[in-house]
Amino acid sequence: MVDGEKISIDLSPLPASLRIKADRSGFDLILWTQGKNWVVVRCRSCGTVSRKRRSVVRDTRIECKHCIRARRLAAEHKIGVTLIGAAIDNHKYGLFLLPCGHISRRQYGLIEAAAQGKHKVGCVECREERYTCEAKNQGWDLVGPPTSGKPGYRNYNHRCGQRQDVSVGNMSNGDVDCSGCGESWSSKPSAIYLFWIGLSSGEVIKLGYSNNPRRRLRQQLKIAKGVRTKILRVIPMPTGHTACVEEKALHSQMKRTHAKLIVPKHKYGDGINTRTEIYRVEAREIILQMMDAVAARFPDTEDPDDDLN
């Protein structure tokens, strides 16, 4: 019995060249079967006996189905997915139940690569749901794929009725201009922020502006997950343009009066995804006092990130 079936055997000598080919793939050649069109081989890794076409052994690097199944199963367990069936249109694909509960068609090789840490197994349905929520936060509705066909873009409908393609990254960050009514990041509410960041190379603070300080700190600055951070102060600004002007004025004042407190890029390197706007912690009280003066001029502005606290 081989592969669960009875087979005919042929004890004729096996050519040395074919033995060498099998050996290079990690198999032992055992005997002929089915009129010498097939051979029986044994995997030296797991001991499984199987049939292979003579031409396949001769011309390609053969693999053990048992070892492949074991390797794939280990990969599935590692990343928390479950194979529920093979894709009927392509033997390289399977249907997998993802941790979120959705079913996705994926290449077996990509599942194994994900288990090795080469990429993450994301869910397309969850991703589109996230894009929908991000769009609503900016006053847009996700319509569907981009009319332009550009990767990384989606088609959105603005509250004014305008439909256009926008980069999903820009929509997430709120950096989007409506070509219908003219609303843009510069006309929408924003904020000036002050962050504390506890890098391994030393504690620093960052002064900047954003329409979403929380996202700016946790995502856009690409600070490692293990690094401690804190939002020290947020001052709502009526528009992005106003926030930009006020923030630049604060940096100019710091450069004029406290240049020694500016931290150069080489001190924090790739620890923070920015080239400027970083100060030593000794600048904290100085900057907070300067921010008090800014806040006094804009006392009734709505917070663009009102879930911050």
mmCIF file of C-alpha atoms in Angstrom:
data_model
loop_
_atom_site.group_PDB
_atom_site.id
_atom_site.type_symbol
_atom_site.label_atom_id
_atom_site.label_comp_id
_atom_site.label_asym_id
_atom_site.label_seq_id
_atom_site.Cartn_x
_atom_site.Cartn_y
_atom_site.Cartn_z
ATOM 1 C CA MET A 1 0.000 0.000 0.000
ATOM 2 C CA VAL A 2 1.331 3.420 -0.997
ATOM 3 C CA ASP A 3 -0.664 6.635 -0.589
ATOM 4 C CA GLY A 4 -3.563 4.463 0.626
ATOM 5 C CA GLU A 5 -3.727 2.411 -2.584
ATOM 6 C CA LYS A 6 -2.559 -1.017 -3.703
ATOM 7 C CA ILE A 7 0.153 -0.766 -6.343
ATOM 8 C CA SER A 8 1.928 -3.088 -8.735
ATOM 9 C CA ILE A 9 5.660 -3.371 -8.189
ATOM 10 C CA ASP A 10 8.610 -3.977 -10.497
ATOM 11 C CA LEU A 11 11.883 -5.134 -8.972
ATOM 12 C CA SER A 12 13.966 -4.257 -12.015
ATOM 13 C CA PRO A 13 17.190 -2.363 -11.228
ATOM 14 C CA LEU A 14 16.872 1.376 -10.725
ATOM 15 C CA PRO A 15 19.287 3.594 -12.680
ATOM 16 C CA ALA A 16 21.996 5.281 -10.617
ATOM 17 C CA SER A 17 21.217 8.652 -12.234
ATOM 18 C CA LEU A 18 17.648 8.516 -10.916
ATOM 19 C CA ARG A 19 18.866 7.518 -7.435
ATOM 20 C CA ILE A 20 21.167 10.550 -7.433
ATOM 21 C CA LYS A 21 18.291 12.847 -8.427
ATOM 22 C CA ALA A 22 16.113 11.493 -5.609
ATOM 23 C CA ASP A 23 18.984 11.732 -3.136
ATOM 24 C CA ARG A 24 19.477 15.423 -3.901
ATOM 25 C CA SER A 25 15.847 16.016 -2.918
ATOM 26 C CA GLY A 26 16.242 14.097 0.342
ATOM 27 C CA PHE A 27 14.574 10.862 -0.791
ATOM 28 C CA ASP A 28 15.550 7.205 -1.142
ATOM 29 C CA LEU A 29 14.508 5.499 -4.368
ATOM 30 C CA ILE A 30 12.880 2.123 -3.538
ATOM 31 C CA LEU A 31 11.370 0.466 -6.635
ATOM 32 C CA TRP A 32 9.477 0.832 -9.892
ATOM 33 C CA THR A 33 5.696 0.789 -10.104
ATOM 34 C CA GLN A 34 3.060 1.043 -12.834
ATOM 35 C CA GLY A 35 5.197 0.034 -15.775
ATOM 36 C CA LYS A 36 8.242 2.082 -14.842
ATOM 37 C CA ASN A 37 6.382 5.347 -15.371
ATOM 38 C CA TRP A 38 6.323 5.820 -11.608
ATOM 39 C CA VAL A 39 8.712 5.121 -8.758
ATOM 40 C CA VAL A 40 8.219 4.589 -5.038
ATOM 41 C CA VAL A 41 10.311 6.886 -2.837
ATOM 42 C CA ARG A 42 10.834 7.341 0.899
ATOM 43 C CA CYS A 43 11.298 10.757 2.530
ATOM 44 C CA ARG A 44 14.378 10.724 4.731
ATOM 45 C CA SER A 45 12.955 13.502 6.948
ATOM 46 C CA CYS A 46 9.750 11.790 8.062
ATOM 47 C CA GLY A 47 9.930 8.271 6.586
ATOM 48 C CA THR A 48 6.747 8.625 4.527
ATOM 49 C CA VAL A 49 6.578 6.406 1.419
ATOM 50 C CA SER A 50 4.914 7.839 -1.688
ATOM 51 C CA ARG A 51 4.712 7.594 -5.473
ATOM 52 C CA LYS A 52 6.302 10.039 -7.877
ATOM 53 C CA ARG A 53 6.357 10.194 -11.638
ATOM 54 C CA ARG A 54 9.691 9.151 -13.054
ATOM 55 C CA SER A 55 9.907 12.373 -15.073
ATOM 56 C CA VAL A 56 9.237 14.478 -11.966
ATOM 57 C CA VAL A 57 12.060 12.815 -10.027
ATOM 58 C CA ARG A 58 14.349 13.189 -13.023
ATOM 59 C CA ASP A 59 13.573 16.817 -13.895
ATOM 60 C CA THR A 60 12.572 18.594 -10.664
ATOM 61 C CA ARG A 61 13.274 18.792 -6.962
ATOM 62 C CA ILE A 62 10.588 16.609 -5.408
ATOM 63 C CA GLU A 63 8.870 17.330 -2.102
ATOM 64 C CA CYS A 64 7.170 15.225 0.562
ATOM 65 C CA LYS A 65 3.433 15.873 0.903
ATOM 66 C CA HIS A 66 3.506 14.785 4.546
ATOM 67 C CA CYS A 67 6.298 17.238 5.379
ATOM 68 C CA ILE A 68 4.501 20.010 3.493
ATOM 69 C CA ARG A 69 1.283 19.386 5.449
ATOM 70 C CA ALA A 70 3.178 19.328 8.755
ATOM 71 C CA ARG A 71 5.017 22.554 7.902
ATOM 72 C CA ARG A 72 1.817 24.309 6.873
ATOM 73 C CA LEU A 73 -0.030 23.127 9.978
ATOM 74 C CA ALA A 74 2.745 24.463 12.211
ATOM 75 C CA ALA A 75 2.575 27.821 10.404
ATOM 76 C CA GLU A 76 -1.216 27.975 10.818
ATOM 77 C CA HIS A 77 -0.988 27.303 14.553
ATOM 78 C CA LYS A 78 1.714 29.927 14.999
ATOM 79 C CA ILE A 79 -0.316 32.794 13.514
ATOM 80 C CA GLY A 80 -3.738 31.586 14.626
ATOM 81 C CA VAL A 81 -5.369 30.717 11.295
ATOM 82 C CA THR A 82 -7.175 27.506 10.329
ATOM 83 C CA LEU A 83 -7.244 25.869 6.902
ATOM 84 C CA ILE A 84 -10.856 24.988 6.091
ATOM 85 C CA GLY A 85 -10.355 23.849 2.506
ATOM 86 C CA ALA A 86 -8.350 24.063 -0.688
ATOM 87 C CA ALA A 87 -9.074 26.663 -3.362
ATOM 88 C CA ILE A 88 -10.633 24.839 -6.305
ATOM 89 C CA ASP A 89 -9.083 27.104 -8.933
ATOM 90 C CA ASN A 90 -5.425 27.030 -7.828
ATOM 91 C CA HIS A 91 -3.528 24.360 -5.868
ATOM 92 C CA LYS A 92 -1.228 27.012 -4.382
ATOM 93 C CA TYR A 93 -4.136 28.628 -2.516
ATOM 94 C CA GLY A 94 -6.272 27.606 0.439
ATOM 95 C CA LEU A 95 -9.296 29.000 2.283
ATOM 96 C CA PHE A 96 -8.372 30.067 5.802
ATOM 97 C CA LEU A 97 -10.414 31.066 8.836
ATOM 98 C CA LEU A 98 -8.709 34.150 10.291
ATOM 99 C CA PRO A 99 -8.619 35.077 14.005
ATOM 100 C CA CYS A 100 -11.220 37.803 13.365
ATOM 101 C CA GLY A 101 -13.727 35.196 12.105
ATOM 102 C CA HIS A 102 -13.574 36.099 8.413
ATOM 103 C CA ILE A 103 -12.628 33.583 5.711
ATOM 104 C CA SER A 104 -9.835 34.531 3.325
ATOM 105 C CA ARG A 105 -8.263 32.967 0.233
ATOM 106 C CA ARG A 106 -4.472 32.961 0.709
ATOM 107 C CA GLN A 107 -1.375 31.396 -0.778
ATOM 108 C CA TYR A 108 0.079 28.644 1.402
ATOM 109 C CA GLY A 109 3.513 30.165 0.905
ATOM 110 C CA LEU A 110 2.355 33.529 2.264
ATOM 111 C CA ILE A 111 0.931 31.852 5.371
ATOM 112 C CA GLU A 112 4.313 30.218 5.994
ATOM 113 C CA ALA A 113 6.094 33.526 5.363
ATOM 114 C CA ALA A 114 3.815 35.211 7.909
ATOM 115 C CA ALA A 115 4.702 32.544 10.466
ATOM 116 C CA GLN A 116 8.364 33.392 9.873
ATOM 117 C CA GLY A 117 7.639 37.044 10.658
ATOM 118 C CA LYS A 118 8.137 38.294 7.095
ATOM 119 C CA HIS A 119 4.733 40.015 6.980
ATOM 120 C CA LYS A 120 1.407 40.159 8.808
ATOM 121 C CA VAL A 121 -1.729 38.278 7.847
ATOM 122 C CA GLY A 122 -4.285 41.053 7.546
ATOM 123 C CA CYS A 123 -7.991 40.658 6.873
ATOM 124 C CA VAL A 124 -9.324 42.443 3.785
ATOM 125 C CA GLU A 125 -12.828 42.788 5.256
ATOM 126 C CA CYS A 126 -11.532 44.204 8.545
ATOM 127 C CA ARG A 127 -9.239 46.539 6.633
ATOM 128 C CA GLU A 128 -12.115 47.944 4.579
ATOM 129 C CA GLU A 129 -14.196 48.357 7.747
ATOM 130 C CA ARG A 130 -11.323 50.330 9.260
ATOM 131 C CA TYR A 131 -11.099 52.491 6.131
ATOM 132 C CA THR A 132 -14.845 53.158 6.434
ATOM 133 C CA CYS A 133 -14.506 54.334 10.054
ATOM 134 C CA GLU A 134 -11.465 56.473 9.260
ATOM 135 C CA ALA A 135 -13.347 58.148 6.409
ATOM 136 C CA LYS A 136 -16.384 58.907 8.593
ATOM 137 C CA ASN A 137 -14.093 60.535 11.148
ATOM 138 C CA GLN A 138 -13.006 62.958 8.414
ATOM 139 C CA GLY A 139 -16.513 63.662 7.066
ATOM 140 C CA TRP A 140 -16.305 61.244 4.122
ATOM 141 C CA ASP A 141 -17.973 57.941 3.177
ATOM 142 C CA LEU A 142 -16.035 55.077 1.622
ATOM 143 C CA VAL A 143 -17.606 54.184 -1.730
ATOM 144 C CA GLY A 144 -15.319 51.455 -3.032
ATOM 145 C CA PRO A 145 -12.243 50.801 -5.199
ATOM 146 C CA PRO A 146 -10.565 53.831 -6.813
ATOM 147 C CA THR A 147 -11.779 54.850 -10.257
ATOM 148 C CA SER A 148 -8.140 55.471 -11.182
ATOM 149 C CA GLY A 149 -7.078 51.943 -10.258
ATOM 150 C CA LYS A 150 -4.179 53.302 -8.198
ATOM 151 C CA PRO A 151 -2.953 50.969 -5.428
ATOM 152 C CA GLY A 152 -3.375 52.414 -1.944
ATOM 153 C CA TYR A 153 -6.339 54.578 -3.000
ATOM 154 C CA ARG A 154 -10.117 54.330 -2.508
ATOM 155 C CA ASN A 155 -13.084 56.251 -3.865
ATOM 156 C CA TYR A 156 -14.844 58.419 -1.275
ATOM 157 C CA ASN A 157 -17.948 60.605 -1.094
ATOM 158 C CA HIS A 158 -17.642 63.909 0.826
ATOM 159 C CA ARG A 159 -20.496 65.328 2.906
ATOM 160 C CA CYS A 160 -20.838 68.082 0.274
ATOM 161 C CA GLY A 161 -21.609 65.420 -2.368
ATOM 162 C CA GLN A 162 -18.208 65.397 -4.071
ATOM 163 C CA ARG A 163 -16.796 61.971 -5.036
ATOM 164 C CA GLN A 164 -13.083 61.506 -5.609
ATOM 165 C CA ASP A 165 -10.160 59.114 -5.189
ATOM 166 C CA VAL A 166 -8.013 59.677 -2.093
ATOM 167 C CA SER A 167 -4.984 57.883 -0.667
ATOM 168 C CA VAL A 168 -6.090 55.746 2.304
ATOM 169 C CA GLY A 169 -3.100 57.037 4.247
ATOM 170 C CA ASN A 170 -4.070 60.656 3.678
ATOM 171 C CA MET A 171 -7.686 59.917 4.583
ATOM 172 C CA SER A 172 -6.593 58.238 7.812
ATOM 173 C CA ASN A 173 -4.466 61.239 8.750
ATOM 174 C CA GLY A 174 -7.031 63.805 7.627
ATOM 175 C CA ASP A 175 -4.647 65.217 5.022
ATOM 176 C CA VAL A 176 -7.252 65.450 2.296
ATOM 177 C CA ASP A 177 -8.616 68.338 0.213
ATOM 178 C CA CYS A 178 -12.139 68.213 -1.235
ATOM 179 C CA SER A 179 -12.062 69.348 -4.863
ATOM 180 C CA GLY A 180 -15.784 70.131 -4.635
ATOM 181 C CA CYS A 181 -16.243 72.470 -1.658
ATOM 182 C CA GLY A 182 -12.567 73.243 -1.064
ATOM 183 C CA GLU A 183 -12.432 71.936 2.522
ATOM 184 C CA SER A 184 -8.862 70.909 3.386
ATOM 185 C CA TRP A 185 -6.647 70.003 6.308
ATOM 186 C CA SER A 186 -5.685 73.679 6.556
ATOM 187 C CA SER A 187 -9.300 74.770 7.111
ATOM 188 C CA LYS A 188 -10.278 71.985 9.543
ATOM 189 C CA PRO A 189 -9.740 72.101 13.342
ATOM 190 C CA SER A 190 -6.287 71.095 14.524
ATOM 191 C CA ALA A 191 -4.160 71.253 17.676
ATOM 192 C CA ILE A 192 -0.701 72.052 19.014
ATOM 193 C CA TYR A 193 0.723 69.272 21.179
ATOM 194 C CA LEU A 194 3.643 68.538 23.491
ATOM 195 C CA PHE A 195 4.775 64.914 23.886
ATOM 196 C CA TRP A 196 7.176 63.272 26.326
ATOM 197 C CA ILE A 197 9.113 60.313 24.859
ATOM 198 C CA GLY A 198 11.309 58.046 26.982
ATOM 199 C CA LEU A 199 13.852 56.741 24.473
ATOM 200 C CA SER A 200 16.620 54.370 25.545
ATOM 201 C CA SER A 201 19.081 57.069 24.483
ATOM 202 C CA GLY A 202 17.418 59.560 26.835
ATOM 203 C CA GLU A 203 14.152 61.359 27.574
ATOM 204 C CA VAL A 204 13.052 64.043 25.110
ATOM 205 C CA ILE A 205 9.971 66.133 24.376
ATOM 206 C CA LYS A 206 8.375 66.919 21.012
ATOM 207 C CA LEU A 207 6.435 70.044 20.086
ATOM 208 C CA GLY A 208 4.259 69.961 16.989
ATOM 209 C CA TYR A 209 0.754 70.233 15.539
ATOM 210 C CA SER A 210 -1.748 67.689 14.232
ATOM 211 C CA ASN A 211 -5.480 67.255 13.787
ATOM 212 C CA ASN A 212 -5.100 63.978 15.713
ATOM 213 C CA PRO A 213 -2.309 64.136 18.324
ATOM 214 C CA ARG A 214 -3.044 60.628 19.591
ATOM 215 C CA ARG A 215 -2.488 59.074 16.148
ATOM 216 C CA ARG A 216 0.517 61.302 15.586
ATOM 217 C CA LEU A 217 2.166 59.959 18.741
ATOM 218 C CA ARG A 218 1.257 56.293 18.431
ATOM 219 C CA GLN A 219 1.452 55.705 14.689
ATOM 220 C CA GLN A 220 2.983 58.396 12.533
ATOM 221 C CA LEU A 221 6.122 58.968 14.605
ATOM 222 C CA LYS A 222 6.841 55.199 14.406
ATOM 223 C CA ILE A 223 8.059 54.991 17.985
ATOM 224 C CA ALA A 224 8.810 51.407 19.076
ATOM 225 C CA LYS A 225 5.990 49.763 21.069
ATOM 226 C CA GLY A 226 8.103 49.289 24.183
ATOM 227 C CA VAL A 227 9.016 52.969 24.450
ATOM 228 C CA ARG A 228 7.100 54.921 27.118
ATOM 229 C CA THR A 229 5.300 58.053 25.907
ATOM 230 C CA LYS A 230 2.955 60.667 27.339
ATOM 231 C CA ILE A 231 0.844 63.503 25.971
ATOM 232 C CA LEU A 232 1.776 66.489 28.147
ATOM 233 C CA ARG A 233 -0.456 69.165 26.635
ATOM 234 C CA VAL A 234 -2.857 69.700 23.741
ATOM 235 C CA ILE A 235 -4.131 73.136 22.685
ATOM 236 C CA PRO A 236 -7.076 73.069 20.233
ATOM 237 C CA MET A 237 -6.690 75.359 17.223
ATOM 238 C CA PRO A 238 -9.520 76.606 14.960
ATOM 239 C CA THR A 239 -7.759 75.529 11.738
ATOM 240 C CA GLY A 240 -4.733 73.604 10.562
ATOM 241 C CA HIS A 241 -3.331 76.790 9.076
ATOM 242 C CA THR A 242 -3.546 78.587 12.426
ATOM 243 C CA ALA A 243 -1.965 75.626 14.213
ATOM 244 C CA CYS A 244 0.900 75.596 11.700
ATOM 245 C CA VAL A 245 1.561 79.328 12.112
ATOM 246 C CA GLU A 246 1.466 79.221 15.921
ATOM 247 C CA GLU A 247 3.631 76.091 16.118
ATOM 248 C CA LYS A 248 6.281 77.558 13.828
ATOM 249 C CA ALA A 249 6.338 80.701 15.970
ATOM 250 C CA LEU A 250 6.994 78.585 19.072
ATOM 251 C CA HIS A 251 9.895 76.787 17.383
ATOM 252 C CA SER A 252 11.338 80.099 16.208
ATOM 253 C CA GLN A 253 11.167 81.476 19.737
ATOM 254 C CA MET A 254 12.885 78.365 21.141
ATOM 255 C CA LYS A 255 15.614 78.637 18.514
ATOM 256 C CA ARG A 256 16.212 82.306 19.356
ATOM 257 C CA THR A 257 16.173 82.014 23.136
ATOM 258 C CA HIS A 258 16.919 78.363 24.011
ATOM 259 C CA ALA A 259 18.855 76.888 21.081
ATOM 260 C CA LYS A 260 20.919 74.691 23.421
ATOM 261 C CA LEU A 261 17.780 72.752 24.343
ATOM 262 C CA ILE A 262 17.237 71.581 20.741
ATOM 263 C CA VAL A 263 18.139 67.894 20.258
ATOM 264 C CA PRO A 264 19.856 67.149 16.902
ATOM 265 C CA LYS A 265 18.654 64.215 14.775
ATOM 266 C CA HIS A 266 21.773 62.088 15.343
ATOM 267 C CA LYS A 267 21.016 61.981 19.086
ATOM 268 C CA TYR A 268 17.734 60.071 18.668
ATOM 269 C CA GLY A 269 18.280 58.615 15.169
ATOM 270 C CA ASP A 270 15.478 56.333 13.989
ATOM 271 C CA GLY A 271 13.843 56.309 17.423
ATOM 272 C CA ILE A 272 11.431 59.035 16.271
ATOM 273 C CA ASN A 273 10.256 59.484 12.681
ATOM 274 C CA THR A 274 11.054 63.200 12.416
ATOM 275 C CA ARG A 275 14.100 65.326 11.700
ATOM 276 C CA THR A 276 13.258 68.313 13.916
ATOM 277 C CA GLU A 277 10.945 69.536 16.702
ATOM 278 C CA ILE A 278 12.717 67.542 19.449
ATOM 279 C CA TYR A 279 13.916 69.183 22.674
ATOM 280 C CA ARG A 280 15.641 68.157 25.881
ATOM 281 C CA VAL A 281 13.328 67.518 28.847
ATOM 282 C CA GLU A 282 14.681 70.651 30.524
ATOM 283 C CA ALA A 283 12.643 72.622 27.967
ATOM 284 C CA ARG A 284 9.345 71.245 29.275
ATOM 285 C CA GLU A 285 8.319 74.097 31.600
ATOM 286 C CA ILE A 286 9.572 76.731 29.174
ATOM 287 C CA ILE A 287 7.456 75.340 26.335
ATOM 288 C CA LEU A 288 4.409 74.808 28.568
ATOM 289 C CA GLN A 289 4.522 78.475 29.578
ATOM 290 C CA MET A 290 4.745 79.487 25.924
ATOM 291 C CA MET A 291 1.773 77.225 25.161
ATOM 292 C CA ASP A 292 -0.207 78.918 27.944
ATOM 293 C CA ALA A 293 0.142 82.189 26.049
ATOM 294 C CA VAL A 294 -1.105 80.545 22.843
ATOM 295 C CA ALA A 295 -4.067 78.936 24.640
ATOM 296 C CA ALA A 296 -5.065 82.301 26.090
ATOM 297 C CA ARG A 297 -5.528 83.666 22.556
ATOM 298 C CA PHE A 298 -7.780 80.734 21.492
ATOM 299 C CA PRO A 299 -9.949 80.008 24.558
ATOM 300 C CA ASP A 300 -13.087 78.695 22.851
ATOM 301 C CA THR A 301 -11.661 76.374 20.214
ATOM 302 C CA GLU A 302 -13.084 72.834 19.935
ATOM 303 C CA ASP A 303 -10.653 69.950 20.455
ATOM 304 C CA PRO A 304 -10.213 68.043 17.125
ATOM 305 C CA ASP A 305 -9.277 64.914 19.095
ATOM 306 C CA ASP A 306 -11.812 65.203 21.916
ATOM 307 C CA ASP A 307 -11.388 61.568 23.006
ATOM 308 C CA LEU A 308 -7.785 62.259 23.949
ATOM 309 C CA ASN A 309 -8.505 62.176 27.648
#
